[in-house]
Amino acid sequence: MTRPPLPQDETTRLQTAATRHLWMHFTRHGSSPEDHVPIMVRGEGVHLWDTQGRRYIDGLAGLFTSQLGHGRRDLAEAAAAQTTELEFMPLWSYAHPPAIELAERLAQLTPGDLNRVFFTNSGSEAVETAWKLAKNYFRLTGRPTKHKVISRATAYHGTTHGALSITGIAGLKQDFEPLVPSTVHVSNTNAYRAAELTAGALEVQDQQSLERFGIWAADQIALAIEAQGPDTVAAVFLEPVQNAGGCFPPPPGYFQRVREICDEHDVLLVSDEVICAFGRLGHMFGAEHFGYQPDMITTAKGITSGYAPLGAVLASDRLMEPFLEPGAMFGHGYTFGGHPVSTAVGLKNLEIFEEEKVLEHVQQNAGAFRSTLEKLLDLPIVGDVRGEGFFYGIELVKDKSTRASFSAEECERILYGFISKKLFAEGLYCRADDRGDPVIQLSPPLIATTEDLEEIEQILRSVLSEAWSLI
């Protein structure tokens, strides 16, 4: 399906205004011609259209967000209806029906006793809130020295100062130091690089070695807690499938061992599900998908399928108890957290999930997505394909036999200079990234069909085959 382009004078006006006034996020503004800002003007289903009328398949769901796809009138109507009823009311000692009803619905869906919902505007704010809540909880329960956080190398947890401190990507942090102290980083679960992570002690070759690697990785958390002192560690922040670095699933038994470690040392387990919740892995929550019980879940993105900004911390009843004492208060909040329009959209989003059996669709098609992408393993540039559900990473190498990665110069020239631009030119919007090793990340809307997934593979195959000639 094609869309007519915008008139040329309107496209030119937008380009000029963008280059003069719009400060885009995570963007190298000096690296592109002034008249070459990609401007998307329409979305429908799994597709996007730009000012030139060109169609793209959205292989990233916006930014791991557009679960139900673009252009849904039912979600837009839910937002409009709430705006005419009550457009704004803060949750500072007051409440409104959509926030109450969405909190109740989320409590019904969460695993275990995560029955308390603190609304934020974004994933970064949710992570920030969870850390502050952990510290406040231990202070109120007589353990004020428990304030440190354990997270994983290369993991991304957000951009606010606290969330950025928890993030394990040095390149994102150095321009904003000094950051919040009290964060410690341990190994991630990149099984493809297990030999490197374990200094040659483990190489994943079969199911048994994968399980051993999972226990080894979990035990790094125990070692970090013991090194810091259990009386100083408040929480462990982990994504069900780690995003940055290229979609690292947990090895079998990993989260079960982490849960044991946290219980042993009285440390809270925070499941950072800003990406992995709301169907991305085929279940409402990633913790449910992998069978572990967190003390908190942080989330955002898919909670509204991107139709309004909203995030949340889902906390256990135990964490709420000290705040129910007379005079106690969690002195934290956001003006727009739990906005009436956003929470109304969140309610409608969950209603559609149930009516259209979105989770079942992902579960039924997850195997086809994996097998479709694994076809790319016949290309010499593709070293690994990994992920879960509708969330995958493709790691690129320059030597399959040695698993040799790209140099910094090759990342600039091949990953960013060619692959990223060429994929977009061929009609695929996705992410080419080198936070860790060079990867392509894919996270299409959850409504994507097998035909959509095959189109993604075909574009990738064409571009990656051409990219190999540049090595």
XYZ file of N, CA, C and O in Angstrom, residues 185-365:
724
model
N 28.253 -3.637 39.020
C 27.841 -4.382 37.828
C 28.541 -5.735 37.760
O 29.734 -5.838 38.038
N 27.759 -6.750 37.394
C 28.269 -8.117 37.280
C 28.044 -8.618 35.859
O 27.465 -7.920 35.020
N 28.461 -9.830 35.582
C 28.366 -10.390 34.243
C 26.918 -10.506 33.774
O 25.999 -10.772 34.554
N 26.721 -10.320 32.466
C 25.421 -10.597 31.875
C 25.340 -12.064 31.447
O 26.215 -12.865 31.803
N 24.306 -12.410 30.682
C 24.077 -13.814 30.314
C 24.243 -14.044 28.808
O 23.480 -14.800 28.198
N 25.221 -13.391 28.212
C 25.497 -13.589 26.786
C 26.177 -14.938 26.580
O 27.401 -15.060 26.640
N 25.390 -15.963 26.336
C 25.929 -17.321 26.206
C 26.872 -17.449 25.013
O 27.786 -18.282 25.025
N 26.664 -16.647 23.973
C 27.538 -16.685 22.798
C 28.961 -16.278 23.168
O 29.931 -16.720 22.543
N 29.108 -15.444 24.204
C 30.415 -14.973 24.675
C 30.771 -15.565 26.035
O 31.571 -14.993 26.772
N 30.203 -16.721 26.364
C 30.424 -17.312 27.687
C 31.895 -17.561 27.974
O 32.372 -17.330 29.092
N 32.644 -18.033 26.984
C 34.066 -18.314 27.200
C 34.820 -17.048 27.590
O 35.690 -17.070 28.470
N 34.466 -15.924 26.967
C 35.118 -14.662 27.307
C 34.691 -14.179 28.693
O 35.517 -13.705 29.487
N 33.419 -14.292 28.998
C 32.906 -13.805 30.276
C 33.467 -14.596 31.452
O 33.675 -14.053 32.538
N 33.690 -15.876 31.248
C 34.168 -16.735 32.335
C 35.671 -16.965 32.285
O 36.187 -17.862 32.949
N 36.376 -16.144 31.475
C 37.832 -16.257 31.332
C 38.248 -17.668 30.918
O 39.229 -18.222 31.412
N 37.458 -18.254 30.019
C 37.784 -19.563 29.476
C 37.304 -20.745 30.296
O 37.472 -21.893 29.883
N 36.677 -20.493 31.436
C 36.242 -21.597 32.291
C 35.031 -22.331 31.725
O 34.862 -23.530 31.960
N 34.183 -21.610 30.986
C 32.974 -22.219 30.439
C 32.792 -21.803 28.991
O 32.974 -20.634 28.640
N 32.405 -22.750 28.160
C 31.999 -22.453 26.792
C 30.706 -23.205 26.545
O 30.619 -24.416 26.781
N 29.691 -22.481 26.112
C 28.374 -23.086 25.946
C 28.341 -23.874 24.640
O 28.424 -23.295 23.545
N 28.224 -25.186 24.774
C 28.180 -26.079 23.614
C 26.931 -26.946 23.589
O 26.568 -27.476 22.543
N 26.281 -27.110 24.736
C 25.092 -27.940 24.812
C 24.232 -27.458 25.980
O 24.549 -26.466 26.648
N 23.117 -28.150 26.212
C 22.185 -27.733 27.254
C 22.823 -27.757 28.639
O 22.603 -26.848 29.453
N 23.631 -28.762 28.916
C 24.251 -28.862 30.238
C 25.223 -27.711 30.488
O 25.240 -27.127 31.574
N 26.038 -27.383 29.499
C 26.973 -26.277 29.678
C 26.241 -24.944 29.747
O 26.677 -24.011 30.429
N 25.101 -24.824 29.058
C 24.284 -23.617 29.154
C 23.750 -23.450 30.568
O 23.767 -22.341 31.138
N 23.292 -24.555 31.166
C 22.791 -24.493 32.539
C 23.909 -24.148 33.516
O 23.707 -23.367 34.456
N 25.099 -24.687 33.299
C 26.229 -24.356 34.175
C 26.590 -22.880 34.061
O 26.909 -22.225 35.056
N 26.529 -22.361 32.838
C 26.804 -20.944 32.634
C 25.774 -20.084 33.359
O 26.109 -19.051 33.960
N 24.510 -20.493 33.342
C 23.462 -19.745 34.039
C 23.699 -19.676 35.533
O 23.545 -18.617 36.149
N 24.099 -20.791 36.131
C 24.384 -20.797 37.563
C 25.622 -19.963 37.860
O 25.663 -19.203 38.844
N 26.634 -20.064 36.987
C 27.827 -19.233 37.166
C 27.467 -17.746 37.143
O 27.906 -16.973 37.995
N 26.642 -17.342 36.155
C 26.266 -15.936 36.031
C 25.458 -15.471 37.233
O 25.658 -14.356 37.738
N 24.543 -16.307 37.710
C 23.763 -15.947 38.894
C 24.661 -15.828 40.113
O 24.508 -14.900 40.934
N 25.610 -16.711 40.232
C 26.500 -16.675 41.402
C 27.395 -15.443 41.425
O 27.910 -15.066 42.481
N 27.574 -14.789 40.273
C 28.327 -13.536 40.282
C 27.585 -12.468 41.086
O 28.201 -11.584 41.689
N 26.270 -12.561 41.108
C 25.471 -11.644 41.925
C 25.710 -11.916 43.398
O 25.898 -10.988 44.202
N 25.743 -13.197 43.767
C 26.016 -13.556 45.168
C 27.392 -13.057 45.590
O 27.560 -12.504 46.693
N 28.373 -13.227 44.725
C 29.730 -12.782 45.055
C 29.775 -11.267 45.228
O 30.472 -10.755 46.120
N 29.036 -10.548 44.386
C 29.022 -9.090 44.497
C 28.346 -8.637 45.785
O 28.815 -7.705 46.457
N 27.251 -9.281 46.141
C 26.566 -8.934 47.392
C 27.474 -9.189 48.583
O 27.589 -8.358 49.506
N 28.142 -10.324 48.565
C 29.031 -10.664 49.682
C 30.227 -9.726 49.737
O 30.675 -9.334 50.823
N 30.737 -9.315 48.579
C 31.874 -8.401 48.557
C 31.487 -7.020 49.077
O 32.265 -6.367 49.792
N 30.298 -6.564 48.736
C 29.844 -5.253 49.200
C 29.384 -5.285 50.649
O 29.442 -4.272 51.342
N 28.925 -6.465 51.064
C 28.332 -6.616 52.387
C 26.823 -6.643 52.274
O 26.219 -5.643 51.830
N 26.177 -7.769 52.608
C 24.725 -7.870 52.465
C 23.958 -6.770 53.195
O 22.847 -6.419 52.778
N 24.558 -6.206 54.234
C 23.874 -5.143 54.974
C 23.911 -3.813 54.238
O 23.343 -2.825 54.714
N 24.557 -3.762 53.046
C 24.603 -2.520 52.268
C 23.833 -2.620 50.954
O 23.650 -1.612 50.276
N 23.391 -3.802 50.553
C 22.766 -3.992 49.237
C 21.250 -4.028 49.380
O 20.704 -4.833 50.143
N 20.583 -3.158 48.620
C 19.132 -3.069 48.696
C 18.437 -3.896 47.621
O 17.410 -4.522 47.890
N 18.985 -3.890 46.399
C 18.227 -4.488 45.302
C 19.136 -4.959 44.177
O 20.254 -4.480 44.010
N 18.603 -5.903 43.409
C 19.198 -6.368 42.162
C 18.223 -6.016 41.046
O 17.039 -6.360 41.120
N 18.696 -5.315 40.032
C 17.874 -4.931 38.882
C 18.273 -5.779 37.675
O 19.414 -5.709 37.207
N 17.333 -6.544 37.135
C 17.599 -7.430 36.002
C 16.435 -7.389 35.021
O 15.270 -7.416 35.430
N 16.733 -7.351 33.730
C 15.711 -7.522 32.705
C 15.495 -9.017 32.445
O 16.464 -9.790 32.467
N 14.278 -9.451 32.190
C 14.060 -10.864 31.846
C 14.914 -11.289 30.651
O 15.590 -12.319 30.698
N 14.867 -10.526 29.561
C 15.798 -10.658 28.438
C 16.530 -9.333 28.351
O 15.895 -8.294 28.144
N 17.850 -9.357 28.547
C 18.595 -8.101 28.553
C 18.604 -7.493 27.167
O 18.965 -8.137 26.184
N 18.235 -6.225 27.083
C 18.115 -5.531 25.812
C 19.471 -5.165 25.218
O 19.864 -5.690 24.174
N 20.196 -4.250 25.862
C 21.457 -3.749 25.313
C 22.476 -4.879 25.214
O 22.604 -5.704 26.116
N 23.213 -4.879 24.124
C 24.123 -5.977 23.834
C 23.523 -6.958 22.857
O 24.239 -7.752 22.243
N 22.163 -6.919 22.748
C 21.534 -7.759 21.747
C 20.730 -8.916 22.263
O 20.960 -10.060 21.871
N 19.768 -8.656 23.152
C 18.758 -9.654 23.532
C 19.366 -10.915 24.138
O 19.396 -11.975 23.495
N 19.848 -10.821 25.379
C 20.412 -11.981 26.073
C 19.329 -12.658 26.900
O 18.916 -12.133 27.930
N 18.857 -13.850 26.497
C 17.902 -14.583 27.329
C 18.611 -15.147 28.563
O 19.833 -15.357 28.544
N 17.875 -15.447 29.615
C 18.487 -16.086 30.771
C 18.676 -17.577 30.522
O 17.770 -18.237 29.990
N 19.813 -18.151 30.883
C 19.957 -19.606 30.789
C 18.991 -20.299 31.754
O 18.523 -19.691 32.727
N 18.677 -21.552 31.514
C 17.782 -22.288 32.418
C 18.304 -22.256 33.851
O 19.491 -22.463 34.098
N 17.404 -21.981 34.782
C 17.759 -21.979 36.196
C 18.336 -20.671 36.705
O 18.508 -20.500 37.917
N 18.639 -19.736 35.805
C 19.306 -18.494 36.207
C 18.466 -17.700 37.206
O 18.935 -17.354 38.300
N 17.238 -17.392 36.843
C 16.430 -16.549 37.721
C 16.018 -17.267 38.993
O 15.838 -16.638 40.042
N 15.866 -18.575 38.930
C 15.548 -19.316 40.146
C 16.716 -19.213 41.139
O 16.505 -19.033 42.345
N 17.946 -19.312 40.644
C 19.118 -19.158 41.512
C 19.232 -17.724 42.025
O 19.549 -17.505 43.204
N 18.942 -16.728 41.176
C 18.979 -15.329 41.628
C 17.960 -15.108 42.748
O 18.245 -14.421 43.734
N 16.779 -15.681 42.598
C 15.760 -15.539 43.641
C 16.260 -16.105 44.974
O 16.049 -15.509 46.041
N 16.916 -17.256 44.922
C 17.486 -17.853 46.137
C 18.520 -16.922 46.770
O 18.556 -16.750 47.997
N 19.374 -16.345 45.937
C 20.428 -15.458 46.429
C 19.818 -14.226 47.095
O 20.248 -13.816 48.180
N 18.821 -13.635 46.461
C 18.179 -12.453 47.026
C 17.504 -12.776 48.356
O 17.590 -11.994 49.315
N 16.837 -13.914 48.431
C 16.196 -14.301 49.687
C 17.229 -14.538 50.782
O 17.024 -14.140 51.945
N 18.328 -15.166 50.429
C 19.365 -15.464 51.409
C 19.950 -14.202 52.016
O 20.261 -14.154 53.220
N 20.079 -13.149 51.214
C 20.740 -11.929 51.683
C 19.768 -10.784 51.942
O 20.210 -9.651 52.179
N 18.458 -11.061 51.919
C 17.446 -10.028 52.153
C 17.625 -8.852 51.190
O 17.713 -7.688 51.598
N 17.704 -9.169 49.914
C 17.866 -8.185 48.849
C 16.639 -8.267 47.939
O 16.149 -9.356 47.635
N 16.134 -7.120 47.509
C 14.952 -7.089 46.654
C 15.327 -7.405 45.213
O 16.338 -6.915 44.700
N 14.500 -8.201 44.552
C 14.688 -8.528 43.141
C 13.729 -7.682 42.310
O 12.507 -7.820 42.418
N 14.300 -6.784 41.511
C 13.503 -5.913 40.642
C 13.606 -6.431 39.214
O 14.701 -6.512 38.647
N 12.478 -6.780 38.634
C 12.417 -7.241 37.252
C 12.126 -6.026 36.373
O 11.010 -5.489 36.382
N 13.145 -5.562 35.652
C 12.980 -4.381 34.803
C 12.349 -4.819 33.486
O 13.021 -5.331 32.594
N 11.056 -4.573 33.369
C 10.287 -5.058 32.227
C 9.730 -3.906 31.397
O 8.620 -3.980 30.869
N 10.500 -2.843 31.299
C 10.099 -1.731 30.445
C 9.898 -2.219 29.015
O 9.011 -1.746 28.303
N 10.689 -3.184 28.594
C 10.532 -3.786 27.269
C 9.779 -5.115 27.330
O 8.906 -5.386 26.511
N 10.092 -5.951 28.303
C 9.656 -7.351 28.267
C 8.238 -7.608 28.752
O 7.755 -8.741 28.623
N 7.563 -6.605 29.299
C 6.180 -6.807 29.735
C 5.206 -6.606 28.581
O 5.578 -6.214 27.483
N 3.944 -6.902 28.851
C 2.839 -6.657 27.932
C 3.042 -7.332 26.582
O 2.928 -6.731 25.521
N 3.346 -8.636 26.676
C 3.291 -9.494 25.506
C 4.552 -9.629 24.691
O 4.605 -10.447 23.774
N 5.586 -8.853 24.994
C 6.780 -8.894 24.150
C 7.381 -10.296 24.090
O 7.906 -10.712 23.054
N 7.286 -11.044 25.200
C 7.820 -12.410 25.235
C 6.723 -13.465 25.123
O 7.000 -14.658 25.205
N 5.478 -13.030 24.968
C 4.372 -13.960 24.843
C 3.552 -14.111 26.105
O 2.557 -14.828 26.107
N 3.976 -13.460 27.189
C 3.204 -13.418 28.434
C 3.024 -11.959 28.834
O 3.723 -11.076 28.317
N 2.105 -11.720 29.752
C 1.890 -10.335 30.153
C 3.138 -9.762 30.803
O 3.458 -8.584 30.621
N 3.869 -10.609 31.548
C 5.107 -10.165 32.186
C 6.214 -11.179 31.932
O 5.979 -12.389 31.886
N 7.430 -10.661 31.774
C 8.568 -11.527 31.524
C 8.861 -12.460 32.675
O 9.304 -13.600 32.464
N 8.613 -12.010 33.910
C 8.841 -12.876 35.072
C 7.955 -14.107 34.999
O 8.362 -15.218 35.363
N 6.749 -13.917 34.514
C 5.832 -15.048 34.332
C 6.361 -15.993 33.261
O 6.304 -17.222 33.396
N 6.907 -15.429 32.195
C 7.436 -16.236 31.093
C 8.554 -17.158 31.567
O 8.639 -18.317 31.145
N 9.421 -16.646 32.461
C 10.563 -17.436 32.913
C 10.359 -18.060 34.291
O 11.258 -18.723 34.796
N 9.204 -17.846 34.898
C 8.856 -18.559 36.116
C 9.586 -18.127 37.362
O 10.035 -18.971 38.144
N 9.717 -16.829 37.606
C 10.311 -16.357 38.853
C 9.444 -15.252 39.447
O 8.642 -14.624 38.746
N 9.615 -15.032 40.734
C 8.795 -14.074 41.453
C 9.634 -12.879 41.899
O 10.448 -12.976 42.807
N 9.449 -11.704 41.277
C 10.168 -10.519 41.718
C 9.464 -9.823 42.871
O 8.292 -10.099 43.162
N 10.184 -8.903 43.503
C 9.583 -8.050 44.534
C 8.984 -6.792 43.924
O 8.074 -6.191 44.489
N 9.529 -6.390 42.790
C 8.995 -5.262 42.022
C 9.157 -5.550 40.537
O 10.092 -6.241 40.133
N 8.255 -4.991 39.749
C 8.389 -4.954 38.296
C 8.349 -3.494 37.877
O 7.450 -2.747 38.289
N 9.325 -3.065 37.095
C 9.275 -1.735 36.493
C 8.839 -1.885 35.047
O 9.282 -2.800 34.344
N 7.971 -0.997 34.607
C 7.442 -1.149 33.254
C 7.015 0.195 32.684
O 6.947 1.194 33.382
N 6.749 0.212 31.394
C 6.297 1.404 30.658
C 5.936 0.933 29.248
O 5.334 -0.123 29.084
N 6.335 1.697 28.225
C 6.232 1.335 26.809
C 4.918 0.647 26.439
O 3.917 1.282 26.194
N 4.901 -0.687 26.438
C 3.748 -1.428 25.946
C 2.513 -1.329 26.807
O 1.453 -1.813 26.412
N 2.598 -0.683 27.951
C 1.436 -0.561 28.839
C 0.300 0.209 28.157
O -0.870 0.003 28.449
N 0.655 1.102 27.220
C -0.349 1.807 26.426
C -0.159 1.581 24.933
O -0.806 2.247 24.118
N 0.741 0.695 24.556
C 1.125 0.484 23.157
C 1.597 1.784 22.499
O 1.496 1.947 21.280
N 2.087 2.716 23.319
C 2.646 3.957 22.798
C 1.631 5.030 22.484
O 2.004 6.114 22.016
N 0.348 4.799 22.756
C -0.668 5.790 22.420
C -0.759 6.916 23.440
O -1.442 7.913 23.207
N -0.080 6.771 24.557
C 0.049 7.831 25.561
C 1.210 7.439 26.462
O 1.479 6.248 26.647
N 1.937 8.419 27.010
C 3.071 8.082 27.879
C 2.615 7.606 29.250
O 1.784 8.237 29.904
N 3.182 6.474 29.696
C 2.841 5.924 31.001
C 3.876 4.894 31.409
O 4.371 4.136 30.578
N 4.231 4.889 32.675
C 5.084 3.859 33.255
C 4.541 3.471 34.609
O 3.590 4.083 35.107
N 5.142 2.458 35.218
C 4.641 2.022 36.514
C 5.667 1.167 37.235
O 6.489 0.495 36.609
N 5.599 1.215 38.565
C 6.284 0.250 39.419
C 5.206 -0.609 40.052
O 4.265 -0.088 40.673
N 5.324 -1.905 39.879
C 4.393 -2.859 40.474
C 5.110 -3.491 41.656
O 6.108 -4.191 41.477
N 4.636 -3.218 42.862
C 5.358 -3.583 44.079
C 4.553 -4.558 44.922
O 3.321 -4.560 44.906
N 5.282 -5.365 45.698
C 4.631 -6.353 46.554
C 3.961 -5.681 47.749
O 4.326 -4.574 48.159
N 2.984 -6.371 48.302
C 2.299 -5.870 49.493
C 3.292 -5.628 50.630
O 3.136 -4.680 51.402
N 4.313 -6.459 50.722
C 5.312 -6.319 51.794
C 5.993 -4.958 51.751
O 6.249 -4.353 52.794
N 6.276 -4.459 50.546
C 6.960 -3.181 50.431
C 6.064 -2.012 50.818
O 6.555 -0.945 51.192
N 4.765 -2.204 50.722
C 3.825 -1.143 51.094
C 3.614 -1.046 52.602
O 3.289 0.033 53.118
N 3.831 -2.146 53.316
C 3.459 -2.212 54.734
C 4.017 -1.071 55.582
O 3.263 -0.432 56.342
N 5.324 -0.752 55.535
C 5.801 0.323 56.404
C 5.237 1.685 56.042
O 5.210 2.599 56.893
N 4.764 1.853 54.821
C 4.195 3.136 54.414
C 2.735 3.275 54.845
O 2.138 4.337 54.646
N 2.177 2.219 55.423
C 0.816 2.275 55.945
C 0.773 2.686 57.404
O -0.315 2.860 57.974
N 1.940 2.853 58.026
C 1.992 3.307 59.412
C 1.572 4.774 59.494
O 1.802 5.555 58.565
N 0.953 5.186 60.616
C 0.530 6.590 60.762
C 1.696 7.558 60.539
O 2.769 7.387 61.102
N 1.488 8.543 59.694
C 2.493 9.557 59.439
C 3.522 9.197 58.392
O 4.311 10.055 57.975
N 3.556 7.942 57.944
C 4.555 7.522 56.960
C 4.144 7.984 55.559
O 2.962 8.113 55.251
N 5.141 8.257 54.720
C 4.873 8.708 53.357
C 6.072 8.390 52.472
O 7.218 8.544 52.898
N 5.813 7.943 51.258
C 6.846 7.826 50.242
C 6.935 9.190 49.566
O 6.078 9.543 48.749
N 7.931 9.974 49.902
C 8.031 11.356 49.446
C 8.535 11.467 48.030
O 9.621 12.019 47.785
N 7.747 11.008 47.095
C 8.196 10.890 45.706
C 6.977 10.923 44.805
O 5.906 10.416 45.163
N 7.098 11.519 43.624
C 5.984 11.525 42.691
C 6.283 12.350 41.464
O 7.324 13.010 41.373
N 5.358 12.320 40.509
C 5.487 13.054 39.253
C 4.151 13.714 38.935
O 3.094 13.103 39.091
N 4.201 14.940 38.463
C 2.979 15.668 38.143
C 2.060 14.867 37.229
O 0.857 14.762 37.449
N 2.646 14.291 36.178
C 1.824 13.606 35.189
C 1.776 12.090 35.384
O 1.209 11.383 34.546
N 2.371 11.569 36.439
C 2.324 10.139 36.684
C 0.903 9.661 36.917
O 0.197 10.168 37.789
N 0.459 8.682 36.146
C -0.918 8.204 36.269
C -1.919 9.170 35.679
O -3.071 9.241 36.130
N -1.517 9.915 34.657
C -2.390 10.884 33.988
C -3.709 10.211 33.589
O -3.719 9.066 33.130
N -4.849 10.907 33.757
C -6.140 10.281 33.428
C -6.213 9.751 32.000
O -6.741 8.656 31.761
N -5.709 10.508 31.031
C -5.783 10.069 29.640
C -4.907 8.834 29.419
O -5.320 7.865 28.775
N -3.697 8.852 29.978
C -2.787 7.720 29.795
C -3.336 6.455 30.433
O -3.248 5.363 29.849
N -3.876 6.567 31.631
C -4.400 5.371 32.302
C -5.665 4.860 31.623
O -5.907 3.653 31.577
N -6.464 5.767 31.059
C -7.631 5.322 30.288
C -7.192 4.550 29.049
O -7.776 3.520 28.696
N -6.141 5.022 28.389
C -5.600 4.307 27.235
C -5.034 2.961 27.673
O -5.197 1.948 26.985
N -4.351 2.930 28.835
C -3.819 1.674 29.347
C -4.906 0.643 29.584
O -4.730 -0.544 29.263
N -6.027 1.079 30.120
C -7.150 0.159 30.330
C -7.666 -0.401 29.010
O -7.918 -1.604 28.888
N -7.831 0.481 28.038
C -8.323 0.028 26.734
C -7.316 -0.902 26.077
O -7.689 -1.899 25.431
N -6.039 -0.608 26.237
C -4.985 -1.452 25.680
C -5.093 -2.877 26.212
O -5.035 -3.846 25.450
N -5.265 -3.013 27.521
C -5.382 -4.348 28.117
C -6.666 -5.041 27.686
O -6.700 -6.269 27.521
N -7.720 -4.266 27.502
C -8.977 -4.839 27.017
C -8.793 -5.433 25.616
O -9.261 -6.541 25.330
N -8.070 -4.726 24.758
C -7.826 -5.218 23.402
C -6.937 -6.461 23.432
O -7.150 -7.407 22.657
N -5.937 -6.462 24.308
C -5.084 -7.645 24.447
C -5.943 -8.885 24.657
O -5.703 -9.936 24.047
N -6.932 -8.763 25.529
C -7.769 -9.919 25.846
C -8.715 -10.247 24.697
O -8.840 -11.415 24.299
N -9.370 -9.218 24.151
C -10.352 -9.455 23.094
C -9.715 -10.056 21.845
O -10.307 -10.930 21.196
N -8.534 -9.591 21.496
C -7.891 -10.023 20.260
C -6.853 -11.120 20.470
O -6.150 -11.503 19.529
N -6.765 -11.621 21.697
C -5.881 -12.759 22.027
C -4.448 -12.494 21.546
O -3.829 -13.312 20.845
N -3.932 -11.339 21.941
C -2.613 -10.912 21.490
C -1.520 -11.821 22.040
O -0.582 -12.192 21.329
N -1.633 -12.200 23.310
C -0.618 -13.080 23.893
C -0.579 -14.418 23.160
O 0.503 -14.955 22.879
N -1.741 -14.925 22.864
C -1.803 -16.203 22.155
C -1.173 -16.079 20.766
O -0.495 -16.993 20.290
N -1.383 -14.951 20.130
C -0.799 -14.737 18.799
C 0.722 -14.781 18.860
O 1.370 -15.410 18.009
N 1.295 -14.121 19.858
C 2.759 -14.132 19.999
C 3.251 -15.547 20.274
O 4.225 -16.013 19.675
N 2.582 -16.244 21.188
C 3.000 -17.601 21.520
C 2.933 -18.519 20.296
O 3.817 -19.350 20.075
N 1.897 -18.348 19.491
C 1.728 -19.202 18.316
C 2.738 -18.898 17.221
O 3.077 -19.776 16.417
N 3.236 -17.657 17.175
C 4.123 -17.254 16.087
C 5.574 -17.051 16.500
O 6.425 -16.779 15.645
